[in-house]
PDB file of C-alpha atoms in Angstrom:
ATOM      1  CA  LEU Z   1      71.856  51.512  71.634  1.00 53.00           C
ATOM      2  CA  PRO Z   2      73.629  48.942  69.468  1.00 69.00           C
ATOM      3  CA  LEU Z   3      73.639  49.631  65.743  1.00 80.00           C
ATOM      4  CA  CYS Z   4      71.388  47.583  63.469  1.00 92.00           C
ATOM      5  CA  PHE Z   5      72.923  45.622  60.595  1.00 95.00           C
ATOM      6  CA  PRO Z   6      72.548  48.315  57.869  1.00 96.00           C
ATOM      7  CA  GLN Z   7      74.082  50.951  60.162  1.00 95.00           C
ATOM      8  CA  LYS Z   8      77.070  48.702  60.938  1.00 95.00           C
ATOM      9  CA  LEU Z   9      77.466  47.974  57.239  1.00 96.00           C
ATOM     10  CA  TRP Z  10      77.340  51.706  56.410  1.00 97.00           C
ATOM     11  CA  LYS Z  11      80.015  52.517  58.993  1.00 95.00           C
ATOM     12  CA  MET Z  12      82.245  49.767  57.591  1.00 96.00           C
ATOM     13  CA  VAL Z  13      81.856  50.857  53.962  1.00 97.00           C
ATOM     14  CA  GLU Z  14      82.486  54.500  54.858  1.00 96.00           C
ATOM     15  CA  SER Z  15      85.493  53.631  57.025  1.00 94.00           C
ATOM     16  CA  ASN Z  16      88.992  53.347  55.622  1.00 90.00           C
ATOM     17  CA  GLN Z  17      89.668  50.707  58.277  1.00 93.00           C
ATOM     18  CA  PHE Z  18      88.515  47.802  56.096  1.00 94.00           C
ATOM     19  CA  ARG Z  19      89.992  46.713  52.755  1.00 95.00           C
ATOM     20  CA  SER Z  20      87.460  43.904  52.265  1.00 95.00           C
ATOM     21  CA  ILE Z  21      84.337  46.056  51.777  1.00 96.00           C
ATOM     22  CA  TRP Z  22      83.805  49.202  49.707  1.00 96.00           C
ATOM     23  CA  TRP Z  23      81.337  51.196  47.616  1.00 96.00           C
ATOM     24  CA  SER Z  24      80.953  50.072  44.030  1.00 92.00           C
ATOM     25  CA  GLU Z  25      78.975  51.316  41.019  1.00 88.00           C
ATOM     26  CA  GLY Z  26      79.402  54.965  42.019  1.00 92.00           C
ATOM     27  CA  GLY Z  27      78.158  54.412  45.567  1.00 96.00           C
ATOM     28  CA  LYS Z  28      75.065  52.407  44.629  1.00 96.00           C
ATOM     29  CA  CYS Z  29      76.367  48.931  45.507  1.00 96.00           C
ATOM     30  CA  VAL Z  30      78.407  47.324  48.245  1.00 96.00           C
ATOM     31  CA  ALA Z  31      81.355  45.200  47.140  1.00 95.00           C
ATOM     32  CA  ILE Z  32      82.682  42.526  49.496  1.00 95.00           C
ATOM     33  CA  HIS Z  33      85.881  40.583  48.880  1.00 94.00           C
ATOM     34  CA  GLU Z  34      84.704  37.313  50.418  1.00 94.00           C
ATOM     35  CA  GLU Z  35      87.999  35.744  51.565  1.00 93.00           C
ATOM     36  CA  LEU Z  36      89.455  39.003  52.873  1.00 94.00           C
ATOM     37  CA  PHE Z  37      86.157  39.820  54.640  1.00 96.00           C
ATOM     38  CA  LYS Z  38      86.231  36.453  56.419  1.00 96.00           C
ATOM     39  CA  GLU Z  39      89.715  37.165  57.701  1.00 95.00           C
ATOM     40  CA  GLU Z  40      89.516  40.913  58.319  1.00 95.00           C
ATOM     41  CA  VAL Z  41      85.972  41.282  59.702  1.00 95.00           C
ATOM     42  CA  LEU Z  42      84.646  37.897  60.766  1.00 96.00           C
ATOM     43  CA  GLY Z  43      87.987  36.818  62.212  1.00 94.00           C
ATOM     44  CA  ARG Z  44      87.981  39.600  64.797  1.00 90.00           C
ATOM     45  CA  GLY Z  45      87.450  38.727  68.407  1.00 87.00           C
ATOM     46  CA  GLY Z  46      86.646  40.394  71.708  1.00 87.00           C
ATOM     47  CA  CYS Z  47      85.817  44.095  71.710  1.00 87.00           C
ATOM     48  CA  HIS Z  48      86.934  44.428  68.058  1.00 88.00           C
ATOM     49  CA  ARG Z  49      84.195  42.101  66.847  1.00 90.00           C
ATOM     50  CA  VAL Z  50      81.788  43.690  64.350  1.00 92.00           C
ATOM     51  CA  PHE Z  51      79.125  40.990  63.937  1.00 92.00           C
ATOM     52  CA  ASN Z  52      77.942  38.229  66.270  1.00 91.00           C
ATOM     53  CA  THR Z  53      79.009  35.601  63.762  1.00 93.00           C
ATOM     54  CA  ARG Z  54      82.131  34.226  62.139  1.00 94.00           C
ATOM     55  CA  ARG Z  55      80.273  32.862  59.091  1.00 96.00           C
ATOM     56  CA  ILE Z  56      79.943  34.704  55.769  1.00 96.00           C
ATOM     57  CA  LYS Z  57      76.641  32.883  55.140  1.00 97.00           C
ATOM     58  CA  SER Z  58      75.151  34.600  58.193  1.00 97.00           C
ATOM     59  CA  VAL Z  59      76.211  38.017  56.889  1.00 97.00           C
ATOM     60  CA  ILE Z  60      74.717  37.201  53.473  1.00 97.00           C
ATOM     61  CA  ARG Z  61      71.492  36.102  55.192  1.00 97.00           C
ATOM     62  CA  GLN Z  62      71.369  39.500  56.943  1.00 97.00           C
ATOM     63  CA  LEU Z  63      71.927  41.276  53.622  1.00 98.00           C
ATOM     64  CA  ASN Z  64      68.996  39.330  52.160  1.00 97.00           C
ATOM     65  CA  LEU Z  65      66.772  40.004  55.203  1.00 97.00           C
ATOM     66  CA  TYR Z  66      67.366  43.737  54.778  1.00 97.00           C
ATOM     67  CA  GLY Z  67      66.421  43.685  51.099  1.00 96.00           C
ATOM     68  CA  PHE Z  68      69.854  43.605  49.464  1.00 97.00           C
ATOM     69  CA  ILE Z  69      70.018  41.715  46.188  1.00 97.00           C
ATOM     70  CA  LYS Z  70      73.109  40.110  44.738  1.00 96.00           C
ATOM     71  CA  ILE Z  71      74.245  41.691  41.488  1.00 92.00           C
ATOM     72  CA  GLN Z  72      75.980  39.616  38.835  1.00 82.00           C
ATOM     73  CA  ARG Z  73      78.767  41.301  36.941  1.00 68.00           C
ATOM     74  CA  ASP Z  74      78.449  41.080  33.149  1.00 58.00           C
ATOM     75  CA  VAL Z  75      81.848  40.733  31.546  1.00 52.00           C
ATOM     76  CA  GLN Z  76      82.343  41.078  27.806  1.00 57.00           C
ATOM     77  CA  ARG Z  77      84.522  38.295  26.363  1.00 57.00           C
ATOM     78  CA  SER Z  78      87.048  38.629  23.549  1.00 57.00           C
ATOM     79  CA  ALA Z  79      87.002  36.391  20.505  1.00 64.00           C
ATOM     80  CA  SER Z  80      90.762  35.733  20.422  1.00 74.00           C
ATOM     81  CA  LEU Z  81      91.992  32.825  22.561  1.00 77.00           C
ATOM     82  CA  PRO Z  82      94.906  34.623  24.329  1.00 77.00           C
ATOM     83  CA  GLU Z  83      92.679  37.559  25.283  1.00 77.00           C
ATOM     84  CA  PHE Z  84      89.887  35.200  26.350  1.00 71.00           C
ATOM     85  CA  LEU Z  85      92.265  33.224  28.623  1.00 72.00           C
ATOM     86  CA  ALA Z  86      93.626  36.426  30.178  1.00 73.00           C
ATOM     87  CA  GLU Z  87      90.078  37.642  30.791  1.00 70.00           C
ATOM     88  CA  GLU Z  88      89.113  34.281  32.342  1.00 68.00           C
ATOM     89  CA  ALA Z  89      92.014  34.591  34.807  1.00 68.00           C
ATOM     90  CA  ALA Z  90      90.872  38.101  35.740  1.00 65.00           C
ATOM     91  CA  VAL Z  91      87.250  36.954  36.137  1.00 63.00           C
ATOM     92  CA  SER Z  92      88.354  34.065  38.356  1.00 63.00           C
ATOM     93  CA  ALA Z  93      90.167  36.461  40.706  1.00 59.00           C
ATOM     94  CA  HIS Z  94      87.177  38.798  40.524  1.00 58.00           C
ATOM     95  CA  SER Z  95      84.707  36.026  41.405  1.00 70.00           C
ATOM     96  CA  GLN Z  96      85.576  36.306  45.103  1.00 84.00           C
ATOM     97  CA  ILE Z  97      83.982  39.754  45.085  1.00 91.00           C
ATOM     98  CA  LEU Z  98      80.281  39.834  45.934  1.00 94.00           C
ATOM     99  CA  TYR Z  99      78.154  42.809  44.862  1.00 95.00           C
ATOM    100  CA  TYR Z 100      74.950  43.721  46.706  1.00 96.00           C
ATOM    101  CA  TYR Z 101      72.409  46.411  45.901  1.00 97.00           C
ATOM    102  CA  ASN Z 102      69.658  47.998  47.977  1.00 97.00           C
ATOM    103  CA  PRO Z 103      67.888  51.184  46.755  1.00 96.00           C
ATOM    104  CA  CYS Z 104      67.930  52.526  50.346  1.00 97.00           C
ATOM    105  CA  PHE Z 105      71.676  51.947  50.745  1.00 97.00           C
ATOM    106  CA  ASN Z 106      73.213  54.657  48.592  1.00 97.00           C
ATOM    107  CA  ARG Z 107      76.339  56.672  49.359  1.00 97.00           C
ATOM    108  CA  ALA Z 108      74.869  59.848  47.830  1.00 97.00           C
ATOM    109  CA  HIS Z 109      71.691  59.580  49.935  1.00 97.00           C
ATOM    110  CA  PRO Z 110      72.540  58.640  53.551  1.00 95.00           C
ATOM    111  CA  GLN Z 111      69.069  59.791  54.663  1.00 96.00           C
ATOM    112  CA  LEU Z 112      67.615  56.694  52.931  1.00 96.00           C
ATOM    113  CA  LEU Z 113      69.412  54.413  55.398  1.00 95.00           C
ATOM    114  CA  GLU Z 114      66.544  54.741  57.884  1.00 93.00           C
ATOM    115  CA  ARG Z 115      64.253  53.108  55.267  1.00 94.00           C
ATOM    116  CA  CYS Z 116      66.514  50.044  55.145  1.00 94.00           C
ATOM    117  CA  MET Z 117      64.238  47.767  57.182  1.00 91.00           C
ATOM    118  CA  ARG Z 118      64.310  44.101  58.016  1.00 91.00           C
ATOM    119  CA  ARG Z 119      61.732  42.106  56.037  1.00 86.00           C
TER     120      ARG Z 119
END
């Protein structure tokens, strides 16, 4: 039987084969580096293909259908201009990383994966 979306996602996050997707927030969130994911995962062809799409929007739609919610990162800003500008540069590079949370998708509790159902 082919794996459903959450199972594929779990295998990817647990694998050391992909640099574009990993556990975040102590295993409670999935982090996806958008540009690298497009190249590394969605750019695959033939028997190495993971998903039946080449579009990141389709993957995000699947995340939403399975109850994942996008998490915004709160970043504290400094008052001094040089520190603020340095932080802005770091945030800009960081903005390509998407964070998604689902209470049934938790590294410490793999048994919850079976509760990760399509809406």
